[in-house]
Short mmCIF file of C-alpha atoms (C1' of nucleotides) in Angstrom, two decimals:
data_model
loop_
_atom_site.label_atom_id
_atom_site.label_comp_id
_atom_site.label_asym_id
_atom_site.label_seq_id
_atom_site.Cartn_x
_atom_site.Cartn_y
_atom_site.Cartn_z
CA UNK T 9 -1.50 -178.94 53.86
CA UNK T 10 -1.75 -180.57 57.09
CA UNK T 11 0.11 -180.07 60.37
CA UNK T 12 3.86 -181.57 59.11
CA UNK T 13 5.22 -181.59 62.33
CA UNK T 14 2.87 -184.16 63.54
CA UNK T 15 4.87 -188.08 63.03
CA UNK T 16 1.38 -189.02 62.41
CA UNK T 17 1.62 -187.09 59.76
CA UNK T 18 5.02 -187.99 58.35
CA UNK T 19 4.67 -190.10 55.12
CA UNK T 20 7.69 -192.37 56.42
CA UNK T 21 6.40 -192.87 59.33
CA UNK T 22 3.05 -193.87 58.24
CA UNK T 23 4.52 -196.25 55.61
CA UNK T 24 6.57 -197.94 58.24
CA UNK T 25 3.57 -199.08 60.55
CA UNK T 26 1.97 -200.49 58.13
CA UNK T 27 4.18 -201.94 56.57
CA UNK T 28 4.93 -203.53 59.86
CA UNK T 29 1.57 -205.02 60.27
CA UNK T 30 0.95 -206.19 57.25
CA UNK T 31 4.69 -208.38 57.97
CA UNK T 32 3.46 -209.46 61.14
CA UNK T 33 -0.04 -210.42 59.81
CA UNK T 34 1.62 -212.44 57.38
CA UNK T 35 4.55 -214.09 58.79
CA UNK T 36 1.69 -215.13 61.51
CA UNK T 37 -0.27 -217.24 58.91
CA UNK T 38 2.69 -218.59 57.32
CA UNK T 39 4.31 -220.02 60.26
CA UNK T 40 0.81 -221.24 61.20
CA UNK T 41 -0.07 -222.76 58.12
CA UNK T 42 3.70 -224.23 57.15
CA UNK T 43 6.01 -222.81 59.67
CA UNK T 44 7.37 -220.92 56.93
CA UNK T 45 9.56 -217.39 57.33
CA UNK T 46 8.89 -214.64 55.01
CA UNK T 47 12.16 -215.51 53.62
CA UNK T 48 11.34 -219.28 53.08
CA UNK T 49 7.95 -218.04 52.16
CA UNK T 50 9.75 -215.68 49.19
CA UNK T 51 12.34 -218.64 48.23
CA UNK T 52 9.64 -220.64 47.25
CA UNK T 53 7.65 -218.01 45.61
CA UNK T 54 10.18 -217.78 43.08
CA UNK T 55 11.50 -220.78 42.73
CA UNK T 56 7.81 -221.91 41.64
CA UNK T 57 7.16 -219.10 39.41
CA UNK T 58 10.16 -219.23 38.02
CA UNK T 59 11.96 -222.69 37.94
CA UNK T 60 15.17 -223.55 39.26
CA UNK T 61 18.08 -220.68 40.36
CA UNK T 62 21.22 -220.09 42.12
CA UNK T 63 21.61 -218.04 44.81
CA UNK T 64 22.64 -214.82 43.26
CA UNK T 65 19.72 -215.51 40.85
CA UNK T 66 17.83 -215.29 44.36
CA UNK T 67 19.17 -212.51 46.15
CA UNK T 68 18.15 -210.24 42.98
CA UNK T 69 14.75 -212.14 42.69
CA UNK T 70 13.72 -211.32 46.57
CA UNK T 71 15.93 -208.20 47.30
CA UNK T 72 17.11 -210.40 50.08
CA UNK T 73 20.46 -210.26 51.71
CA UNK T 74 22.84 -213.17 50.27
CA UNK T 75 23.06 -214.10 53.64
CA UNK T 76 18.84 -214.34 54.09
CA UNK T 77 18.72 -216.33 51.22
CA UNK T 78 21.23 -218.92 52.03
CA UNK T 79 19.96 -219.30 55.48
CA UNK T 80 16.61 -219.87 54.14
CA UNK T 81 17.72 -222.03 51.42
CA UNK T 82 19.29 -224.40 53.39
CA UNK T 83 16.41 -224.77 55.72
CA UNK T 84 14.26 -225.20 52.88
CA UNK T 85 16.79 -227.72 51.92
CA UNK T 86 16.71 -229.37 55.58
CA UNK T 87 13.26 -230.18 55.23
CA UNK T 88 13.84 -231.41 52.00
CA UNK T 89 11.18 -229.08 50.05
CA UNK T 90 14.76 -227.73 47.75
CA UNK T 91 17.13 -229.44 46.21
CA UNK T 92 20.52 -228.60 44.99
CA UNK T 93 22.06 -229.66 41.91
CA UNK T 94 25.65 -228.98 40.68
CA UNK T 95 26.11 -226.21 37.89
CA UNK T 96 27.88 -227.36 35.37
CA UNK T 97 28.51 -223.80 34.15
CA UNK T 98 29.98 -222.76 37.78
CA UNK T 99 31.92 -224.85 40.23
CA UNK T 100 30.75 -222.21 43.10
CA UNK T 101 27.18 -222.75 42.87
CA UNK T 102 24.58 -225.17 42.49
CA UNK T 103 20.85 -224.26 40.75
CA UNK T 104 18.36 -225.02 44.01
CA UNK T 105 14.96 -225.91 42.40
CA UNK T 106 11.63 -227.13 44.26
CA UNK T 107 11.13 -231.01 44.91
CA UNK T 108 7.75 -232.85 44.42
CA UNK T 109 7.23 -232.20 47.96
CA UNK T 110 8.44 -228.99 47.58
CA UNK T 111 5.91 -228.39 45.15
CA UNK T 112 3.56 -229.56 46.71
CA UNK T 113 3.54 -227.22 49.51
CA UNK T 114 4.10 -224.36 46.70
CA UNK T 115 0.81 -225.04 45.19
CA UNK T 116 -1.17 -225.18 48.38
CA UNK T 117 0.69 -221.97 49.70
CA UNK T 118 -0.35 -220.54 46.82
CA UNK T 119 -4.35 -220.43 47.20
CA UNK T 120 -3.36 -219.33 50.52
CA UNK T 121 -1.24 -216.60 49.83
CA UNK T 122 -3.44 -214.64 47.25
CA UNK T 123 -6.18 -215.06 49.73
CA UNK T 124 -4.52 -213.47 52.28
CA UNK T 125 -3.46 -210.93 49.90
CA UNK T 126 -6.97 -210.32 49.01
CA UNK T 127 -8.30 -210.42 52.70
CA UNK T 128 -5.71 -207.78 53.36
CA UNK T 129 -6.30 -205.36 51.08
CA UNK T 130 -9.83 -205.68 50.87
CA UNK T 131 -10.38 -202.48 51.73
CA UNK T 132 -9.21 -201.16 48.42
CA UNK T 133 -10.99 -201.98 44.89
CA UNK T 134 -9.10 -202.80 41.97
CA UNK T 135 -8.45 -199.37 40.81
CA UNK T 136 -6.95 -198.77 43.92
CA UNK T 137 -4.67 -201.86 44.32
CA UNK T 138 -3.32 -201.09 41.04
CA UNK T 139 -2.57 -197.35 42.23
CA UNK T 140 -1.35 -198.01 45.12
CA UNK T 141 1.53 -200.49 43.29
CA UNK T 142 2.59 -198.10 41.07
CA UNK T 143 2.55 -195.38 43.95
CA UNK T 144 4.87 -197.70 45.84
CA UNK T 145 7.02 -198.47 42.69
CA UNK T 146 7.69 -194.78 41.88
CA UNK T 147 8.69 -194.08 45.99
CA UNK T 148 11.38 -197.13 45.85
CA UNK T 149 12.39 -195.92 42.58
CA UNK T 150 13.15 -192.57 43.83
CA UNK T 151 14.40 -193.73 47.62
CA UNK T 152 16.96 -196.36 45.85
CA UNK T 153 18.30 -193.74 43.59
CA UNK T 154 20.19 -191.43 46.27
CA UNK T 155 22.16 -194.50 47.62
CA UNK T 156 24.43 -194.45 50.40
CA UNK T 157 28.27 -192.99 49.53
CA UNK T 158 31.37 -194.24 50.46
CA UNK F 22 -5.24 -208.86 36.56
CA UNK F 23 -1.55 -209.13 36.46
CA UNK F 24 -0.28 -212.76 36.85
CA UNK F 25 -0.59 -213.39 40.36
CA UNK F 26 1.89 -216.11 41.05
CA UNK F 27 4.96 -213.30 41.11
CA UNK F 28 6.56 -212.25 43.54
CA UNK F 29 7.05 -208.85 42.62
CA UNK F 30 3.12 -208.62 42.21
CA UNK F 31 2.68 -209.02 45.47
CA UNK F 32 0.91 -205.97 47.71
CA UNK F 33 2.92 -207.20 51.16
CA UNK F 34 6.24 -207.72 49.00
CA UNK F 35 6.15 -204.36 47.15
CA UNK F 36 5.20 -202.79 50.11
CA UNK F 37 7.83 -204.38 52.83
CA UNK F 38 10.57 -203.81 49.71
CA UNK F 39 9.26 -200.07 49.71
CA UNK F 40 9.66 -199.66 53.45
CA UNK F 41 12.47 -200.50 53.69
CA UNK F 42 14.40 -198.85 50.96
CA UNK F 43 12.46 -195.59 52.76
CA UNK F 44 13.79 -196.49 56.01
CA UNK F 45 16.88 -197.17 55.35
CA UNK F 46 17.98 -194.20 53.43
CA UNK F 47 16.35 -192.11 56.65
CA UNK F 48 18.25 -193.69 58.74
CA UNK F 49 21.43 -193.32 57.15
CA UNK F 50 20.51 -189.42 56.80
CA UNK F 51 19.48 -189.12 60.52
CA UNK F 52 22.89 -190.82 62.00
CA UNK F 53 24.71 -188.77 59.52
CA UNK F 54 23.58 -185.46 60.59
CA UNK F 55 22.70 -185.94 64.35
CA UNK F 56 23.75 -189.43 65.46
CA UNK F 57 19.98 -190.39 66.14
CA UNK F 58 18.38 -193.81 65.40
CA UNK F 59 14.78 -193.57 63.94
CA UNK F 60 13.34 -194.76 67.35
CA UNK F 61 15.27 -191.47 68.79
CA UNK F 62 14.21 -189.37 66.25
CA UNK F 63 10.42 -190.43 66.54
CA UNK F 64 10.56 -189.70 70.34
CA UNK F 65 11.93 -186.27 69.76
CA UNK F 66 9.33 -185.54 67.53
CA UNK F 67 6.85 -186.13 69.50
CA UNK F 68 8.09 -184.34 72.35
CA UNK F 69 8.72 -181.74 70.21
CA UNK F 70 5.56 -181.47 68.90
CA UNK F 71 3.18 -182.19 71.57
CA UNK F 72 5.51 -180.99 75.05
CA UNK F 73 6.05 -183.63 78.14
CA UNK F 74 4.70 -187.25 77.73
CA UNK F 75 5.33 -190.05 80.04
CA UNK F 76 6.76 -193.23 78.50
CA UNK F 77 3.64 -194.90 78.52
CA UNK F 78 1.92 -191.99 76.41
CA UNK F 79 5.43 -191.93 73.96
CA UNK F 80 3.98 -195.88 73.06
CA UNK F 81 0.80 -194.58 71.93
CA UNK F 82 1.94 -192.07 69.96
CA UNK F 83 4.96 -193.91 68.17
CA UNK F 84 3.34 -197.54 67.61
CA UNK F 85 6.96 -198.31 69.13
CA UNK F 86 7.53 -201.71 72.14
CA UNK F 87 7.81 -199.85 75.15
CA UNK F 88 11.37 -201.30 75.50
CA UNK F 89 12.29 -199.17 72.36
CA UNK F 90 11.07 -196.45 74.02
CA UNK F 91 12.44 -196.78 77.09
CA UNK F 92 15.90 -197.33 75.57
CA UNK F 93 15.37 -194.19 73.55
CA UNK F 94 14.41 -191.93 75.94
CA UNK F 95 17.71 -193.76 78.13
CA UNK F 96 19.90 -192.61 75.23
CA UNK F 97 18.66 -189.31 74.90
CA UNK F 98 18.61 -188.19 78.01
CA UNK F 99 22.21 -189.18 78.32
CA UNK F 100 23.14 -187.01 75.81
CA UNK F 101 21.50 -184.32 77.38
CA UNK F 102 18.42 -183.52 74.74
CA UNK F 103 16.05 -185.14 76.99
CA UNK F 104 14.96 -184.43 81.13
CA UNK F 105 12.71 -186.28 83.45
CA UNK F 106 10.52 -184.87 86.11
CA UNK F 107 8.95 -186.41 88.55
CA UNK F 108 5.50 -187.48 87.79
CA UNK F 109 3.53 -186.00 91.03
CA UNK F 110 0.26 -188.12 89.90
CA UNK F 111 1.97 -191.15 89.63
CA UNK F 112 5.11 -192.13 91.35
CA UNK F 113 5.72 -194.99 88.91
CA UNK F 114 6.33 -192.42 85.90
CA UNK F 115 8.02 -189.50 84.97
CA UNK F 116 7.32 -186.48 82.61
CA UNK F 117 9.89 -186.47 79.88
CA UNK F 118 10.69 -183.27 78.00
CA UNK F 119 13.28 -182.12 75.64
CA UNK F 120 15.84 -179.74 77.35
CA UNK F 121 16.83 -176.57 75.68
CA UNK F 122 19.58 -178.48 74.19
CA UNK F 123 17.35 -180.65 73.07
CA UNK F 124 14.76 -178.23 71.69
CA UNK F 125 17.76 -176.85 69.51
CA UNK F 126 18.37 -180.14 68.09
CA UNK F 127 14.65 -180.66 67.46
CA UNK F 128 14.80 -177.33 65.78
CA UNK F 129 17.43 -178.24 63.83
CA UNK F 130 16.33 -181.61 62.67
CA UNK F 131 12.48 -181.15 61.24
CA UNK F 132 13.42 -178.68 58.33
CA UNK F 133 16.24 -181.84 57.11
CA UNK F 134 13.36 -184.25 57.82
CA UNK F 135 10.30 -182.28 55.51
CA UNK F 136 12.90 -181.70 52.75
CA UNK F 137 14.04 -185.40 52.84
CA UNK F 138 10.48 -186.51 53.21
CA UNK F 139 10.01 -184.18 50.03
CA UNK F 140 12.82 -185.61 48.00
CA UNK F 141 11.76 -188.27 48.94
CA UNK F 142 8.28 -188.41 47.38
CA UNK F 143 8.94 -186.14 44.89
CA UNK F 144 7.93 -188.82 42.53
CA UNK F 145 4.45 -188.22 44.18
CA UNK F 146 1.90 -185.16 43.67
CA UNK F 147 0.40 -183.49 46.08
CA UNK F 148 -2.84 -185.08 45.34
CA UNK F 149 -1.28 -188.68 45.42
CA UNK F 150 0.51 -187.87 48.46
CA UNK F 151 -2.95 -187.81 50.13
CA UNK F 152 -4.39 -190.63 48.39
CA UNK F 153 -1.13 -192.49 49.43
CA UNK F 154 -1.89 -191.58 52.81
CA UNK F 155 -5.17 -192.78 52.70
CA UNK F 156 -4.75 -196.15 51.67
CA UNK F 157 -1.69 -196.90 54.15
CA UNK F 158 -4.76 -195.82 56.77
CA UNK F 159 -7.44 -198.04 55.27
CA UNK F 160 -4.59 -200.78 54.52
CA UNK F 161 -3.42 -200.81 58.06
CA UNK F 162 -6.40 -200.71 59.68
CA UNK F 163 -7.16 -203.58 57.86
CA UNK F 164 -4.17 -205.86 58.98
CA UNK F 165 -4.76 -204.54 62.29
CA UNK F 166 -8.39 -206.08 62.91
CA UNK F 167 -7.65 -209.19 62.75
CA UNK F 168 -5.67 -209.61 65.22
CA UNK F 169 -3.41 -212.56 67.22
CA UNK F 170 -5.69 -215.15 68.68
CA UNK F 171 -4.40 -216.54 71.60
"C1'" DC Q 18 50.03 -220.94 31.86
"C1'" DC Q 19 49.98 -218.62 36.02
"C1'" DA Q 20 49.46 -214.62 38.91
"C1'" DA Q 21 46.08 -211.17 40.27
"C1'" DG Q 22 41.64 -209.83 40.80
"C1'" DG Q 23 36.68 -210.78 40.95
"C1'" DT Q 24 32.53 -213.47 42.24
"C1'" DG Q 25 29.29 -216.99 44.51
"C1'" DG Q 26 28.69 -218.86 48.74
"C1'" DT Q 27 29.51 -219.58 53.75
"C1'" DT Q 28 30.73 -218.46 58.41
"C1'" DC Q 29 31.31 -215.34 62.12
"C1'" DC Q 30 30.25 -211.44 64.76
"C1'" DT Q 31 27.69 -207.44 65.97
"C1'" DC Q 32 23.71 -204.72 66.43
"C1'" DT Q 33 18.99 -204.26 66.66
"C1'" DT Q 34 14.34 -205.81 68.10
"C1'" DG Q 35 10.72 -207.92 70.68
"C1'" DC Q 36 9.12 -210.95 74.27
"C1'" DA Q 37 8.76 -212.48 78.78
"C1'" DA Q 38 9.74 -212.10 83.41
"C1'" DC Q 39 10.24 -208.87 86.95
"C1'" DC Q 40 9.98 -204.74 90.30
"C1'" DA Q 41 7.72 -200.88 92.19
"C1'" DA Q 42 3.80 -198.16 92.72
"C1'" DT Q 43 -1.09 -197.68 92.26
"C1'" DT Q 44 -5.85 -199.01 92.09
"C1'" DT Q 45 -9.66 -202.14 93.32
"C1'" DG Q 46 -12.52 -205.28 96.11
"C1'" DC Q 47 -13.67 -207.09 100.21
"C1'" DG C 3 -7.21 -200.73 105.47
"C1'" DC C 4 -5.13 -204.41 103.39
"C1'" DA C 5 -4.69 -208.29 100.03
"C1'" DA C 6 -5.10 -208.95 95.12
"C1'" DA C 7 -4.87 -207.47 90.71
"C1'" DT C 8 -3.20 -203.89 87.48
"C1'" DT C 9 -0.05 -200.85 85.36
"C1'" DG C 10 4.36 -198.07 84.22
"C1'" DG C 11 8.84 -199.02 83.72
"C1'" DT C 12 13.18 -201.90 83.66
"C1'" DT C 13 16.12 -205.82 82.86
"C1'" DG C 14 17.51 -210.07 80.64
"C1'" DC C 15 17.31 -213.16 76.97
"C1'" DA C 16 16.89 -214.98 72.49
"C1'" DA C 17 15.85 -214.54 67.71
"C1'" DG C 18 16.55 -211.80 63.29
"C1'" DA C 19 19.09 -208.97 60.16
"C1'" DG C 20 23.13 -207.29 58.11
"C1'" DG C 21 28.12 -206.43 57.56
"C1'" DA C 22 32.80 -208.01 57.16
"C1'" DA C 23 35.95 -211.52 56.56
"C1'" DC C 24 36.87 -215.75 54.39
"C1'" DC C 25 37.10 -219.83 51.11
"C1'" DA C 26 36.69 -221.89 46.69
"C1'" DC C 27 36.38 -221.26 42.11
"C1'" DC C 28 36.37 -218.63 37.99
"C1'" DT C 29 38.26 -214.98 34.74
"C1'" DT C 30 41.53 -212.00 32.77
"C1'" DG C 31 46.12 -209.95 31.56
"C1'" DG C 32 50.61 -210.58 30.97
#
DNA sequence: CCAAGGTGGTTCCTCTTGCAACCAATTTGC
DNA sequence: GCAAATTGGTTGCAAGAGGAACCACCTTGG
């Protein structure tokens, strides 16, 4: 075992930083290449993949706060890559869906995206993307479990 | 290859998601039991671990802005778990070092933080706990390369 | 039906975070 | 030995994130 009172060594820690620059990496080339947010960036990442959605549809999709994905809904909105569309099922909300332009910015994003996914994580084969996934999946798994108490 | 156009196959989504569901649930355990933020908490453990540091050295070692650190190190010496000493090399810096009051609290703290950080990955071997490690290293040092260009 | 409670969405406010400008002290170059 | 540049630290500001309160609409129980 190493030295566990070194933050170094702290498996928290460690997760945080890079975590951190991976963000910052990212959220660089986004707002260089469409002055997209991360959470524009995510609104549109499921709204393509997955068609049209409310807002609650989003906030599970993206883990985002309801607040987050309103925000960057109606910027989206703004600059007229979303569109809303009354739902006929629910006076409260509307199902938000991509435009054409919308979509159009989706499917260049996308190229984009997975290259900078690749370029990131280049320093891990295959094997070890798919490892380190289902490492991450099992830590959120067990971190979300013991929630916070009233 | 999964189907790469979802957002929850993602490496930078899964792994910002993961974070922060860590983080979070730290934080809440730190203020709970000692009233310390997480940039608090990282300054004590390095001080803790590794004796005086100047602010400047505290940035290395915690990856933190040196604002953060600075306001840390404000707030902890105001509650007494933290002293500054002249700096007789440098009249622009001090040596910071937790008081015996604040050695206590250091004492105090790093068993809670090892158990939580091993409830936390319990989902984890010991084995993949070190392979974990080792890609966050390989992964950050990746996103760190390429850098900002001015 | 209609009153009470619940839910989606929005606004407001607070807290945190990071950057940029700034001050004081030190180092460097002439 | 002093002006210029550098560095440690501090302050101020502005953007981001998240919580709480609020509104509009829906649902359920009497």
């Amino acid at each position: 075992m190493a030295n566990q009172t070194r933050l170094t060594d702290f498996l928290p820690y460690l997760l945080s930083i890079t975590s951190n620059a991976v963000s910052d990496r990212i959220a660089d080339e986004y707002r260089a290449h469409f002055g997209l947010k991360i959470p524009e960036w995510r609104v549109m990442a499921v709204l393509g993949d997955q068609g049209a959605a409310t807002q609650r549809a989003l906030v599970e999709a993206t883990r985002m706060d309801k607040v987050a994905v309103n925000r960057a809904c109606r910027v989206l909105e703004d600059r007229g890559l979303l569109g809303r569309r009354p739902n006929s099922a629910d006076g409260r909300s509307h199902h938000l869906d991509l435009t054409a332009p919308g979509q159009k910015v989706y499917r260049a994003i996308m190229p984009i995206a997975l290259e900078m996914e690749e370029r990131m994580f280049s320093a891990l084969s295959a094997d070890e993307r798919t490892l380190f996934k289902d490492l991450l999946e099992r830590i959120r798994a067990e971190a979300e479990t013991t929630g916070a108490q009233p």
